[in-house]
Amino acid sequence: MKYIFVNWKMYLGVKESIALAIAMSASYRRSEKAEIALFPTALAMTGVIAACKKKKIPVGAQNCAWTPAGAYTGAVSARMFRAVGCKYALVGHSERRHIFGESDSAVRNKIEACLSAGIVPVVCIGETKEEKDAGKREYHLKKQLMAALQNLVIPRAGRVMIAYEPVWAIGTGDACLPADADDAHHFIRREGSAYTSERMPILYGGSVDVKNAASYLALPSVDGLLVGGASTKKDSLLGIIRAAL
Ligand code: PGA
């Protein structure tokens, strides 16, 4: 089974998100081969959930607060997302880490908040161009995984997913070569197994499009894709979904 996770970032407003969710769900047929999940802006969450209900398409948050409730102006908690029906949340997306300054420890707190709220955290990790060029990719992935997973208590019904998203490949059109993503996924699988006996799904993200999606999905080490830009247009979104079916 492959996952296609659709991250609309702040590209689509409420109307566009609901319209695309309706269009997608109209042509969507459930399959054992793939699980599709939509990650709209928080503002469109309830509308997208309503649009996805009939076809039981899961929905997730792009980010969440690490605390359940209280005086945290502007924040939305994992518990609140769960209460309206979200299944997943992206945690530590590279744009959160690099633009909004989220630290490894903030990411860890969010992972714990998701697990205690009954949300599956999709923990995003990846190296920058400088780290890659300095040959430090594995060091960096190891560090992020350790901060995210060491001594993490995963409830019996809970689950953690990982998205490998090299920072230099996100939104740049410079996708990671499949063989290179394959190496990183194997490394993440080995490192991750030090922290949990569960098999965590590992998704690839970074400039995935309708042309290259199949080349990642063909790899046994790639459990799915996290797609940004190419998921915001109906035709390319449906094309990427078709590649997984
Ligand atoms: P992209 O974004 O597909 O636009 O590169 C992926 C992501 O940030 O999740």
mmCIF file of C-alpha atoms and ligand atoms in Angstrom:
data_model
loop_
_atom_site.group_PDB
_atom_site.id
_atom_site.type_symbol
_atom_site.label_atom_id
_atom_site.label_comp_id
_atom_site.label_asym_id
_atom_site.label_seq_id
_atom_site.Cartn_x
_atom_site.Cartn_y
_atom_site.Cartn_z
ATOM 1 C CA MET A 1 0.000 0.000 0.000
ATOM 2 C CA LYS A 2 1.307 3.436 -0.934
ATOM 3 C CA TYR A 3 0.320 6.759 0.604
ATOM 4 C CA ILE A 4 -0.261 9.914 -1.389
ATOM 5 C CA PHE A 5 -0.322 12.848 1.015
ATOM 6 C CA VAL A 6 -1.386 16.118 -0.486
ATOM 7 C CA ASN A 7 0.037 19.259 1.112
ATOM 8 C CA TRP A 8 -1.748 22.355 -0.162
ATOM 9 C CA LYS A 9 0.394 24.615 2.051
ATOM 10 C CA MET A 10 -0.910 28.214 1.868
ATOM 11 C CA TYR A 11 -1.445 27.879 -1.896
ATOM 12 C CA LEU A 12 -5.178 27.241 -1.814
ATOM 13 C CA GLY A 13 -7.775 29.320 0.022
ATOM 14 C CA VAL A 14 -10.996 27.975 1.471
ATOM 15 C CA LYS A 15 -13.041 28.008 -1.745
ATOM 16 C CA GLU A 16 -10.287 26.480 -3.881
ATOM 17 C CA SER A 17 -9.513 23.807 -1.298
ATOM 18 C CA ILE A 18 -13.122 22.690 -1.024
ATOM 19 C CA ALA A 19 -13.585 22.803 -4.795
ATOM 20 C CA LEU A 20 -10.495 20.637 -5.388
ATOM 21 C CA ALA A 21 -11.508 18.217 -2.614
ATOM 22 C CA ILE A 22 -14.946 17.848 -4.238
ATOM 23 C CA ALA A 23 -13.428 17.354 -7.703
ATOM 24 C CA MET A 24 -10.919 14.831 -6.395
ATOM 25 C CA SER A 25 -13.425 12.879 -4.400
ATOM 26 C CA ALA A 26 -15.842 12.733 -7.371
ATOM 27 C CA SER A 27 -13.315 10.756 -9.408
ATOM 28 C CA TYR A 28 -11.856 8.831 -6.495
ATOM 29 C CA ARG A 29 -12.318 5.115 -6.093
ATOM 30 C CA ARG A 30 -11.135 3.449 -2.934
ATOM 31 C CA SER A 31 -8.360 0.956 -3.479
ATOM 32 C CA GLU A 32 -6.236 -1.373 -1.425
ATOM 33 C CA LYS A 33 -3.242 -0.038 -3.314
ATOM 34 C CA ALA A 34 -3.216 3.524 -2.039
ATOM 35 C CA GLU A 35 -4.412 5.812 0.710
ATOM 36 C CA ILE A 36 -4.848 9.445 -0.269
ATOM 37 C CA ALA A 37 -4.998 12.142 2.428
ATOM 38 C CA LEU A 38 -5.536 15.875 1.999
ATOM 39 C CA PHE A 39 -3.771 18.548 4.085
ATOM 40 C CA PRO A 40 -5.626 21.837 3.487
ATOM 41 C CA THR A 41 -5.296 25.158 5.262
ATOM 42 C CA ALA A 42 -6.769 24.961 8.781
ATOM 43 C CA LEU A 43 -9.457 27.414 7.746
ATOM 44 C CA ALA A 44 -10.792 25.000 5.102
ATOM 45 C CA MET A 45 -10.512 21.935 7.330
ATOM 46 C CA THR A 46 -14.179 21.406 8.153
ATOM 47 C CA GLY A 47 -15.297 22.104 4.575
ATOM 48 C CA VAL A 48 -12.734 19.681 3.152
ATOM 49 C CA ILE A 49 -13.673 17.041 5.724
ATOM 50 C CA ALA A 50 -17.326 17.405 4.686
ATOM 51 C CA ALA A 51 -16.354 17.103 1.003
ATOM 52 C CA CYS A 52 -14.323 13.955 1.732
ATOM 53 C CA LYS A 53 -16.814 12.237 4.002
ATOM 54 C CA LYS A 54 -18.693 10.153 1.468
ATOM 55 C CA LYS A 55 -15.528 8.602 0.021
ATOM 56 C CA LYS A 56 -13.908 8.358 3.462
ATOM 57 C CA ILE A 57 -10.799 10.248 2.311
ATOM 58 C CA PRO A 58 -8.726 11.110 5.377
ATOM 59 C CA VAL A 59 -7.699 14.671 6.104
ATOM 60 C CA GLY A 60 -4.765 16.087 8.051
ATOM 61 C CA ALA A 61 -3.410 19.320 9.491
ATOM 62 C CA GLN A 62 -0.322 21.028 8.054
ATOM 63 C CA ASN A 63 0.875 21.940 11.527
ATOM 64 C CA CYS A 64 -0.436 21.887 15.086
ATOM 65 C CA ALA A 65 0.327 23.363 18.484
ATOM 66 C CA TRP A 66 2.102 21.228 21.077
ATOM 67 C CA THR A 67 -0.293 22.033 23.861
ATOM 68 C CA PRO A 68 -3.973 21.001 23.924
ATOM 69 C CA ALA A 69 -5.651 24.297 24.892
ATOM 70 C CA GLY A 70 -5.091 27.629 26.618
ATOM 71 C CA ALA A 71 -3.674 31.120 26.112
ATOM 72 C CA TYR A 72 -1.815 30.490 22.830
ATOM 73 C CA THR A 73 -2.990 33.203 20.458
ATOM 74 C CA GLY A 74 -3.276 32.037 16.886
ATOM 75 C CA ALA A 75 -2.517 28.397 17.606
ATOM 76 C CA VAL A 76 -4.646 25.337 16.810
ATOM 77 C CA SER A 77 -4.017 22.187 18.816
ATOM 78 C CA ALA A 78 -3.746 18.575 17.730
ATOM 79 C CA ARG A 79 -6.701 17.884 20.005
ATOM 80 C CA MET A 80 -8.802 20.488 18.156
ATOM 81 C CA PHE A 81 -7.867 19.016 14.788
ATOM 82 C CA ARG A 82 -8.782 15.571 16.071
ATOM 83 C CA ALA A 83 -12.134 16.835 17.342
ATOM 84 C CA VAL A 84 -13.186 17.946 13.845
ATOM 85 C CA GLY A 85 -12.110 14.641 12.305
ATOM 86 C CA CYS A 86 -8.461 14.954 11.240
ATOM 87 C CA LYS A 87 -6.495 11.719 11.114
ATOM 88 C CA TYR A 88 -3.007 13.079 10.438
ATOM 89 C CA ALA A 89 -0.814 16.119 11.065
ATOM 90 C CA LEU A 90 2.424 17.130 9.376
ATOM 91 C CA VAL A 91 4.988 17.879 12.039
ATOM 92 C CA GLY A 92 8.283 19.680 11.491
ATOM 93 C CA HIS A 93 7.768 20.404 7.810
ATOM 94 C CA SER A 94 10.876 22.095 6.458
ATOM 95 C CA GLU A 95 8.981 25.379 5.964
ATOM 96 C CA ARG A 96 7.987 25.283 9.650
ATOM 97 C CA ARG A 97 11.563 24.549 10.686
ATOM 98 C CA HIS A 98 13.307 27.006 8.385
ATOM 99 C CA ILE A 99 10.856 29.881 7.979
ATOM 100 C CA PHE A 100 9.129 29.759 11.355
ATOM 101 C CA GLY A 101 12.172 28.628 13.323
ATOM 102 C CA GLU A 102 10.765 25.406 14.754
ATOM 103 C CA SER A 103 13.408 23.548 16.722
ATOM 104 C CA ASP A 104 13.868 19.796 17.057
ATOM 105 C CA SER A 105 12.469 20.035 20.575
ATOM 106 C CA ALA A 106 9.345 21.910 19.413
ATOM 107 C CA VAL A 107 8.896 19.195 16.791
ATOM 108 C CA ARG A 108 9.213 16.547 19.466
ATOM 109 C CA ASN A 109 6.582 18.247 21.629
ATOM 110 C CA LYS A 110 4.213 18.329 18.661
ATOM 111 C CA ILE A 111 4.752 14.624 17.962
ATOM 112 C CA GLU A 112 3.816 13.854 21.561
ATOM 113 C CA ALA A 113 0.787 16.177 21.374
ATOM 114 C CA CYS A 114 -0.415 14.384 18.233
ATOM 115 C CA LEU A 115 -0.014 10.939 19.771
ATOM 116 C CA SER A 116 -1.891 11.913 22.893
ATOM 117 C CA ALA A 117 -4.681 13.487 20.829
ATOM 118 C CA GLY A 118 -5.058 10.376 18.649
ATOM 119 C CA ILE A 119 -3.550 11.997 15.548
ATOM 120 C CA VAL A 120 -0.886 10.259 13.453
ATOM 121 C CA PRO A 121 2.125 12.588 13.221
ATOM 122 C CA VAL A 122 3.876 12.673 9.847
ATOM 123 C CA VAL A 123 7.332 13.739 10.943
ATOM 124 C CA CYS A 124 9.181 15.608 8.207
ATOM 125 C CA ILE A 125 12.965 15.408 8.098
ATOM 126 C CA GLY A 126 15.571 16.313 5.526
ATOM 127 C CA GLU A 127 18.924 17.929 4.948
ATOM 128 C CA THR A 128 19.696 21.345 3.449
ATOM 129 C CA LYS A 129 21.828 21.794 0.337
ATOM 130 C CA GLU A 130 24.826 22.837 2.464
ATOM 131 C CA GLU A 131 24.485 19.747 4.649
ATOM 132 C CA LYS A 132 24.223 17.547 1.573
ATOM 133 C CA ASP A 133 27.220 19.146 -0.125
ATOM 134 C CA ALA A 134 29.263 18.744 3.042
ATOM 135 C CA GLY A 135 28.451 15.002 3.062
ATOM 136 C CA LYS A 136 26.417 15.431 6.241
ATOM 137 C CA ARG A 137 23.068 14.124 5.088
ATOM 138 C CA GLU A 138 23.114 11.011 7.247
ATOM 139 C CA TYR A 139 24.407 12.858 10.269
ATOM 140 C CA HIS A 140 21.589 15.362 9.936
ATOM 141 C CA LEU A 141 18.854 12.769 9.400
ATOM 142 C CA LYS A 142 20.152 10.797 12.372
ATOM 143 C CA LYS A 143 20.005 13.892 14.567
ATOM 144 C CA GLN A 144 16.450 14.744 13.543
ATOM 145 C CA LEU A 145 15.304 11.152 14.019
ATOM 146 C CA MET A 146 16.878 10.926 17.432
ATOM 147 C CA ALA A 147 15.225 14.146 18.585
ATOM 148 C CA ALA A 148 11.882 12.952 17.237
ATOM 149 C CA LEU A 149 11.882 9.333 18.365
ATOM 150 C CA GLN A 150 14.260 8.596 21.231
ATOM 151 C CA ASN A 151 12.268 7.250 24.200
ATOM 152 C CA LEU A 152 9.031 8.198 22.477
ATOM 153 C CA VAL A 153 6.061 6.333 23.897
ATOM 154 C CA ILE A 154 3.787 5.350 21.031
ATOM 155 C CA PRO A 155 0.351 4.341 22.338
ATOM 156 C CA ARG A 156 -0.881 0.916 21.277
ATOM 157 C CA ALA A 157 -3.390 2.366 18.829
ATOM 158 C CA GLY A 158 -0.960 5.093 17.739
ATOM 159 C CA ARG A 159 1.434 5.303 14.841
ATOM 160 C CA VAL A 160 4.223 7.563 13.584
ATOM 161 C CA MET A 161 5.031 8.204 9.936
ATOM 162 C CA ILE A 162 8.149 9.820 8.480
ATOM 163 C CA ALA A 163 8.428 12.024 5.401
ATOM 164 C CA TYR A 164 11.902 12.354 3.916
ATOM 165 C CA GLU A 165 11.945 15.758 2.275
ATOM 166 C CA PRO A 166 15.354 17.090 1.298
ATOM 167 C CA VAL A 167 15.070 20.845 1.857
ATOM 168 C CA TRP A 168 16.818 21.620 -1.453
ATOM 169 C CA ALA A 169 14.209 19.604 -3.365
ATOM 170 C CA ILE A 170 11.110 21.268 -1.918
ATOM 171 C CA GLY A 171 9.350 23.548 -4.376
ATOM 172 C CA THR A 172 12.497 23.874 -6.511
ATOM 173 C CA GLY A 173 11.809 21.455 -9.366
ATOM 174 C CA ASP A 174 15.125 19.839 -8.395
ATOM 175 C CA ALA A 175 13.743 16.493 -7.225
ATOM 176 C CA CYS A 176 16.006 14.009 -5.468
ATOM 177 C CA LEU A 177 17.050 11.219 -7.838
ATOM 178 C CA PRO A 178 15.071 8.063 -7.029
ATOM 179 C CA ALA A 179 18.282 6.099 -6.308
ATOM 180 C CA ASP A 180 19.372 8.802 -3.908
ATOM 181 C CA ALA A 181 15.963 8.863 -2.188
ATOM 182 C CA ASP A 182 16.194 5.069 -1.979
ATOM 183 C CA ASP A 183 19.503 5.338 -0.066
ATOM 184 C CA ALA A 184 18.057 7.903 2.319
ATOM 185 C CA HIS A 185 14.957 5.786 2.929
ATOM 186 C CA HIS A 186 17.070 2.730 3.735
ATOM 187 C CA PHE A 187 19.138 4.802 6.123
ATOM 188 C CA ILE A 188 15.995 6.181 7.815
ATOM 189 C CA ARG A 189 14.523 2.672 8.072
ATOM 190 C CA ARG A 190 17.702 1.396 9.786
ATOM 191 C CA GLU A 191 17.978 4.352 12.145
ATOM 192 C CA GLY A 192 14.271 4.398 12.943
ATOM 193 C CA SER A 193 14.297 0.739 13.905
ATOM 194 C CA ALA A 194 16.549 1.633 16.843
ATOM 195 C CA TYR A 195 13.636 3.530 18.372
ATOM 196 C CA THR A 196 10.560 1.496 17.561
ATOM 197 C CA SER A 197 9.782 -2.042 16.543
ATOM 198 C CA GLU A 198 6.798 -0.768 14.535
ATOM 199 C CA ARG A 199 7.390 -0.433 10.804
ATOM 200 C CA MET A 200 6.990 3.302 10.233
ATOM 201 C CA PRO A 201 5.862 4.235 6.731
ATOM 202 C CA ILE A 202 8.442 6.518 5.060
ATOM 203 C CA LEU A 203 7.186 8.944 2.400
ATOM 204 C CA TYR A 204 9.284 10.897 -0.089
ATOM 205 C CA GLY A 205 8.573 14.589 -0.726
ATOM 206 C CA GLY A 206 10.239 17.328 -2.755
ATOM 207 C CA SER A 207 9.284 18.364 -6.311
ATOM 208 C CA VAL A 208 7.192 15.271 -6.918
ATOM 209 C CA ASP A 209 5.134 15.703 -10.069
ATOM 210 C CA VAL A 210 3.030 13.710 -12.460
ATOM 211 C CA LYS A 211 6.124 12.748 -14.486
ATOM 212 C CA ASN A 212 8.369 11.494 -11.706
ATOM 213 C CA ALA A 213 5.815 10.092 -9.198
ATOM 214 C CA ALA A 214 5.916 6.546 -10.581
ATOM 215 C CA SER A 215 9.715 6.353 -10.342
ATOM 216 C CA TYR A 216 9.545 6.824 -6.559
ATOM 217 C CA LEU A 217 6.488 4.648 -6.086
ATOM 218 C CA ALA A 218 8.279 1.777 -7.838
ATOM 219 C CA LEU A 219 10.799 1.644 -4.973
ATOM 220 C CA PRO A 220 9.917 -0.769 -2.148
ATOM 221 C CA SER A 221 11.673 1.602 0.290
ATOM 222 C CA VAL A 222 9.244 4.410 -0.573
ATOM 223 C CA ASP A 223 5.899 3.921 1.158
ATOM 224 C CA GLY A 224 4.352 6.945 -0.470
ATOM 225 C CA LEU A 225 4.666 10.567 -1.479
ATOM 226 C CA LEU A 226 4.125 13.955 0.132
ATOM 227 C CA VAL A 227 3.231 16.298 -2.701
ATOM 228 C CA GLY A 228 3.063 20.087 -2.540
ATOM 229 C CA GLY A 229 2.894 22.286 -5.653
ATOM 230 C CA ALA A 230 1.865 19.550 -8.096
ATOM 231 C CA SER A 231 -1.114 18.624 -5.913
ATOM 232 C CA THR A 232 -2.794 22.015 -6.219
ATOM 233 C CA LYS A 233 -4.071 21.430 -9.775
ATOM 234 C CA LYS A 234 -6.732 18.850 -10.447
ATOM 235 C CA ASP A 235 -5.118 17.165 -13.456
ATOM 236 C CA SER A 236 -1.692 16.701 -11.950
ATOM 237 C CA LEU A 237 -3.178 15.646 -8.610
ATOM 238 C CA LEU A 238 -5.280 12.979 -10.315
ATOM 239 C CA GLY A 239 -2.293 11.916 -12.422
ATOM 240 C CA ILE A 240 -0.145 11.404 -9.319
ATOM 241 C CA ILE A 241 -2.935 9.458 -7.619
ATOM 242 C CA ARG A 242 -3.289 7.280 -10.727
ATOM 243 C CA ALA A 243 0.437 6.491 -10.539
ATOM 244 C CA ALA A 244 -0.170 4.908 -7.142
ATOM 245 C CA LEU A 245 -3.135 2.773 -8.208
HETATM 246 P P1 PGA B 1 6.733 20.361 -3.341
HETATM 247 O O1 PGA B 1 6.502 20.381 -1.754
HETATM 248 O O2 PGA B 1 6.060 19.120 -3.857
HETATM 249 O O3 PGA B 1 6.076 21.628 -3.830
HETATM 250 O O4 PGA B 1 8.194 20.342 -3.572
HETATM 251 C C1 PGA B 1 6.556 19.206 -1.000
HETATM 252 C C2 PGA B 1 6.331 19.531 0.445
HETATM 253 O O5 PGA B 1 6.789 20.585 0.893
HETATM 254 O O6 PGA B 1 5.696 18.772 1.183
#
